[in-house]
Amino acid sequence: MKHIVKNIYAWLAISMAGLGLVTLSSCTDDMAPENYYTWNGKMMSDYLNTDDNLSEFATIVSRASGSSRGVNIMDLLGTYGDYTCFAPSNKAVDDYLQENGYATVNDIPVDICDTIARTHLINGRIFSTADFAELLGEKISADVNKVNMNGRYLSLEYVDEVASYKLSGTGIIIHPNDSVDNGIVHIVNAVLSPSNATVPDLLADDDRVSLFSEALVVTGLADYMANKIKDDTWNYYAEEYEPLHGKVIYSGSQNDWCDIPEERKFKFTVFACPDDILAADPYNITDLESFYNYARNIYGGPAFDENMDFTDKGNALHRLVAYHCLPFAQSYDHYTTICGTRYNETKAFVNPTEWYSTMDTIPYNGVDEMPPLATIKMTRIKSAREIRMYPPAIEEDLYLNRSDNNRSTVHNPGIHVQRPTSGYVQEARNGAYFLIDGLADYGEDTQNEIFNTRIRFDLIDCFPEMISNDLRNYEETHTTTSSEDPTSPARNYILPQGYIDGVKVNSDGYFMYQGARNYYWSYEGDEFNLASDVNHYDLEYYLPSVPSGTYQIRLGLCAMASRGICQFYLDDVPYGIPFDERNNGLAQRIGWISPSELEAMSQEDREAAKKNMHNNGWYHGPKGIFNASPGGYKDGRDALGHSGGTFYEHDNTLRYILYTGPLNENKRHKVRIKSIWAVGTALIMFDYMELVPKSVYGVEGEGKAEDEY
């Protein structure tokens, strides 16, 4: 619910309660009558402190050490904002006390009170049971798509026999949807007690993946993950960051309220193949030796020796296991953007896809600042065509290294990533693991097939810290023209030097992330910007690794009058002339022609017109991305009824060719963007990028390799 609407409802309830005239319903649009909220006309802290059935949980919250910003949690719940509380009943707390040997809640250590309180609270989002129904859909289980105040995702299951919901396999909601002035309270019948185990700990306890867990240990990856939890040197309150708390940056048509991240946590994802699948054809892996020999067939190396150093990053087993590990973690449905149905990928034609750097280090020359990491493709199945393929794909599920384009001569169904199931805890304090139905690799066959396509990635894919710290925004509700509201679900962050490994801010500029809005002309709804108070910025970051070859590097952007001019560098070498983000396709004089005009041309003229634009260094925006904003677009609705139209239709959503030339898989290539003109707070937007091999971009004419999506 929009903040202004919520506050109006609250005012009406208070003003008219004496007349008995108000019955308020859910924040969720079109909620069924049985899910209407019960209005209580009080803050969440008042609700907890006055409900006799929640007195013990209220004591726990009051004794908690405080929020991440030093504010007592109970006091925080007495302020305006958006909170969802899963409050355990007194009986649930009594059961917890008995199980853990405490006489009363006052015997629970303060730090444990803090963990319990945070586990049961979500800050920044209100969830009703109608939202849970939407999240689950036809799925057996799902994650609540916002972390709790303990930084963890709560899993969600539907309990048929009581028509309710079970959270994290433990607590069932026994009294839902009590609305308060700053959120909603659900009463649950058990204290949710997520394990403090690390990802390797959970894998070791899962008898389905004993061999993969053993391989994780001998390669040293288990120890690395177990000892990397949080950066204790990161100080939100550091004096140097004080000017950044609440800083407002003007970005085109609005003022954006910004903050810096509160914490710098580390998380990991492991895709673990079960023992029974490893033992069967085509793998026939039953022990460490056969596991190594399978990896050796892909990556090469000496004959197996039980005394060999498996922790060596060049060791074949280390490479294979590390390729199944990501240096971040998030909810199952978020590994590709959940915005695929809301913002901006046309699911009839495009599966939401991300390209992530794994923990597999490619052998390299040893002198680069950042070693190259093998890239893995992750696809979420939404396209009707993909669901019909044989073997059929499971709609909404994730697949690794799936070849899903129309030009593929050999269809590779990829590796299915299973959703978490009941009976096993798969989310740890520093990440999660998922079962897969086979092994993925970065061998020659994978490189030739999976990477022989246009590789389009949102810039956030390059920055694991953004994902692990829940900074990526998946909200769709922020539609106002100003975002100076610090409680908005669409958050904006300034990312200081040192927060993201491999990112270097070389000047007084600001590296800024703008959370997703449904009116942004941005891939996946969010974007990055460079801003400055002194008309100067200079940023460096690293691209995902790709197989060696000749590529085009393209930048996807939305041209606006408030943008600036910058110079692109690759590996410290400037390429091309400075590019101007202020002018749209017509003003750039690059040969942009509207789709309606192109359609009226003969095939020969149409191809010549597009080739002319490409030779000038530009492409139309993709047909596979649309803008969801409800108005103001000259071309109206696209063929699927999206009112904003596709990026292909608009002369300001363009793709600019930054570079054409060789990329080397034995090097992690560095991008540098430096301002040439940034007068009057002009921003440089960098939204998404494309790495396109010559086998794709170099084919012109009818039947060309690259489609418009």
GROMACS .gro file of N, CA, C and O in nm, residues 32-70:
model
  156
   32ALA      N    1  -0.972  -1.068  -0.124
   32ALA     CA    2  -1.097  -1.136  -0.098
   32ALA      C    3  -1.152  -1.095   0.038
   32ALA      O    4  -1.075  -1.067   0.131
   33PRO      N    5  -1.287  -1.090   0.054
   33PRO     CA    6  -1.346  -1.043   0.180
   33PRO      C    7  -1.296  -1.120   0.302
   33PRO      O    8  -1.282  -1.063   0.409
   34GLU      N    9  -1.270  -1.253   0.287
   34GLU     CA   10  -1.227  -1.329   0.403
   34GLU      C   11  -1.088  -1.290   0.452
   34GLU      O   12  -1.046  -1.329   0.560
   35ASN      N   13  -1.015  -1.212   0.369
   35ASN     CA   14  -0.881  -1.169   0.408
   35ASN      C   15  -0.877  -1.025   0.453
   35ASN      O   16  -0.769  -0.969   0.469
   36TYR      N   17  -0.989  -0.960   0.469
   36TYR     CA   18  -0.988  -0.821   0.515
   36TYR      C   19  -0.922  -0.811   0.651
   36TYR      O   20  -0.935  -0.899   0.736
   37TYR      N   21  -0.848  -0.703   0.671
   37TYR     CA   22  -0.781  -0.681   0.798
   37TYR      C   23  -0.882  -0.650   0.908
   37TYR      O   24  -0.988  -0.593   0.885
   38THR      N   25  -0.843  -0.685   1.031
   38THR     CA   26  -0.912  -0.635   1.149
   38THR      C   27  -0.841  -0.507   1.191
   38THR      O   28  -0.720  -0.508   1.214
   39TRP      N   29  -0.913  -0.396   1.197
   39TRP     CA   30  -0.850  -0.266   1.228
   39TRP      C   31  -0.839  -0.249   1.378
   39TRP      O   32  -0.933  -0.269   1.453
   40ASN      N   33  -0.718  -0.212   1.424
   40ASN     CA   34  -0.696  -0.195   1.567
   40ASN      C   35  -0.665  -0.051   1.605
   40ASN      O   36  -0.664  -0.018   1.724
   41GLY      N   37  -0.632   0.035   1.507
   41GLY     CA   38  -0.610   0.176   1.536
   41GLY      C   39  -0.498   0.203   1.634
   41GLY      O   40  -0.509   0.291   1.719
   42LYS      N   41  -0.387   0.128   1.625
   42LYS     CA   42  -0.275   0.148   1.716
   42LYS      C   43  -0.146   0.110   1.646
   42LYS      O   44  -0.146   0.045   1.542
   43MET      N   45  -0.033   0.154   1.705
   43MET     CA   46   0.097   0.115   1.653
   43MET      C   47   0.126  -0.031   1.689
   43MET      O   48   0.066  -0.088   1.780
   44MET      N   49   0.223  -0.090   1.618
   44MET     CA   50   0.256  -0.229   1.644
   44MET      C   51   0.306  -0.250   1.786
   44MET      O   52   0.275  -0.351   1.851
   45SER      N   53   0.383  -0.154   1.837
   45SER     CA   54   0.431  -0.166   1.975
   45SER      C   55   0.314  -0.168   2.073
   45SER      O   56   0.315  -0.244   2.171
   46ASP      N   57   0.213  -0.084   2.047
   46ASP     CA   58   0.093  -0.083   2.133
   46ASP      C   59   0.022  -0.218   2.128
   46ASP      O   60  -0.023  -0.270   2.231
   47TYR      N   61   0.013  -0.273   2.007
   47TYR     CA   62  -0.056  -0.401   1.989
   47TYR      C   63   0.012  -0.510   2.071
   47TYR      O   64  -0.053  -0.586   2.144
   48LEU      N   65   0.146  -0.519   2.061
   48LEU     CA   66   0.218  -0.623   2.132
   48LEU      C   67   0.209  -0.603   2.283
   48LEU      O   68   0.196  -0.701   2.359
   49ASN      N   69   0.214  -0.478   2.328
   49ASN     CA   70   0.217  -0.451   2.472
   49ASN      C   71   0.080  -0.462   2.538
   49ASN      O   72   0.073  -0.470   2.662
   50THR      N   73  -0.027  -0.464   2.460
   50THR     CA   74  -0.162  -0.467   2.521
   50THR      C   75  -0.236  -0.598   2.497
   50THR      O   76  -0.341  -0.618   2.558
   51ASP      N   77  -0.182  -0.685   2.413
   51ASP     CA   78  -0.249  -0.813   2.389
   51ASP      C   79  -0.198  -0.915   2.491
   51ASP      O   80  -0.080  -0.951   2.492
   52ASP      N   81  -0.286  -0.962   2.578
   52ASP     CA   82  -0.246  -1.054   2.685
   52ASP      C   83  -0.186  -1.183   2.631
   52ASP      O   84  -0.107  -1.249   2.700
   53ASN      N   85  -0.225  -1.223   2.511
   53ASN     CA   86  -0.175  -1.347   2.453
   53ASN      C   87  -0.036  -1.332   2.393
   53ASN      O   88   0.025  -1.430   2.351
   54LEU      N   89   0.016  -1.209   2.389
   54LEU     CA   90   0.147  -1.184   2.329
   54LEU      C   91   0.244  -1.120   2.429
   54LEU      O   92   0.349  -1.068   2.390
   55SER      N   93   0.211  -1.125   2.557
   55SER     CA   94   0.290  -1.053   2.657
   55SER      C   95   0.433  -1.105   2.666
   55SER      O   96   0.527  -1.027   2.687
   56GLU      N   97   0.453  -1.236   2.649
   56GLU     CA   98   0.589  -1.289   2.661
   56GLU      C   99   0.673  -1.251   2.539
   56GLU      O  100   0.792  -1.219   2.554
   57PHE      N  101   0.615  -1.251   2.422
   57PHE     CA  102   0.690  -1.205   2.304
   57PHE      C  103   0.720  -1.056   2.317
   57PHE      O  104   0.830  -1.010   2.281
   58ALA      N  105   0.626  -0.979   2.370
   58ALA     CA  106   0.650  -0.835   2.391
   58ALA      C  107   0.768  -0.814   2.484
   58ALA      O  108   0.850  -0.722   2.463
   59THR      N  109   0.781  -0.897   2.586
   59THR     CA  110   0.896  -0.886   2.677
   59THR      C  111   1.026  -0.916   2.604
   59THR      O  112   1.128  -0.849   2.623
   60ILE      N  113   1.023  -1.019   2.518
   60ILE     CA  114   1.143  -1.053   2.439
   60ILE      C  115   1.184  -0.935   2.351
   60ILE      O  116   1.302  -0.898   2.345
   61VAL      N  117   1.087  -0.875   2.284
   61VAL     CA  118   1.117  -0.761   2.196
   61VAL      C  119   1.171  -0.644   2.278
   61VAL      O  120   1.267  -0.577   2.237
   62SER      N  121   1.114  -0.619   2.393
   62SER     CA  122   1.160  -0.508   2.477
   62SER      C  123   1.301  -0.531   2.529
   62SER      O  124   1.376  -0.436   2.549
   63ARG      N  125   1.338  -0.657   2.551
   63ARG     CA  126   1.471  -0.689   2.603
   63ARG      C  127   1.576  -0.699   2.492
   63ARG      O  128   1.696  -0.708   2.521
   64ALA      N  129   1.533  -0.700   2.366
   64ALA     CA  130   1.626  -0.713   2.254
   64ALA      C  131   1.726  -0.598   2.255
   64ALA      O  132   1.695  -0.486   2.299
   65SER      N  133   1.845  -0.626   2.204
   65SER     CA  134   1.954  -0.528   2.216
   65SER      C  135   1.934  -0.405   2.131
   65SER      O  136   1.992  -0.301   2.157
   66GLY      N  137   1.854  -0.415   2.026
   66GLY     CA  138   1.829  -0.296   1.945
   66GLY      C  139   1.838  -0.324   1.797
   66GLY      O  140   1.885  -0.429   1.754
   67SER      N  141   1.793  -0.230   1.718
   67SER     CA  142   1.800  -0.243   1.573
   67SER      C  143   1.941  -0.219   1.527
   67SER      O  144   2.029  -0.181   1.603
   68SER      N  145   1.965  -0.239   1.398
   68SER     CA  146   2.099  -0.224   1.343
   68SER      C  147   2.148  -0.080   1.353
   68SER      O  148   2.267  -0.054   1.343
   69ARG      N  149   2.059   0.015   1.373
   69ARG     CA  150   2.099   0.154   1.384
   69ARG      C  151   2.096   0.204   1.528
   69ARG      O  152   2.096   0.322   1.554
   70GLY      N  153   2.093   0.110   1.623
   70GLY     CA  154   2.104   0.149   1.762
   70GLY      C  155   1.973   0.189   1.826
   70GLY      O  156   1.974   0.238   1.939
   0.00000   0.00000   0.00000
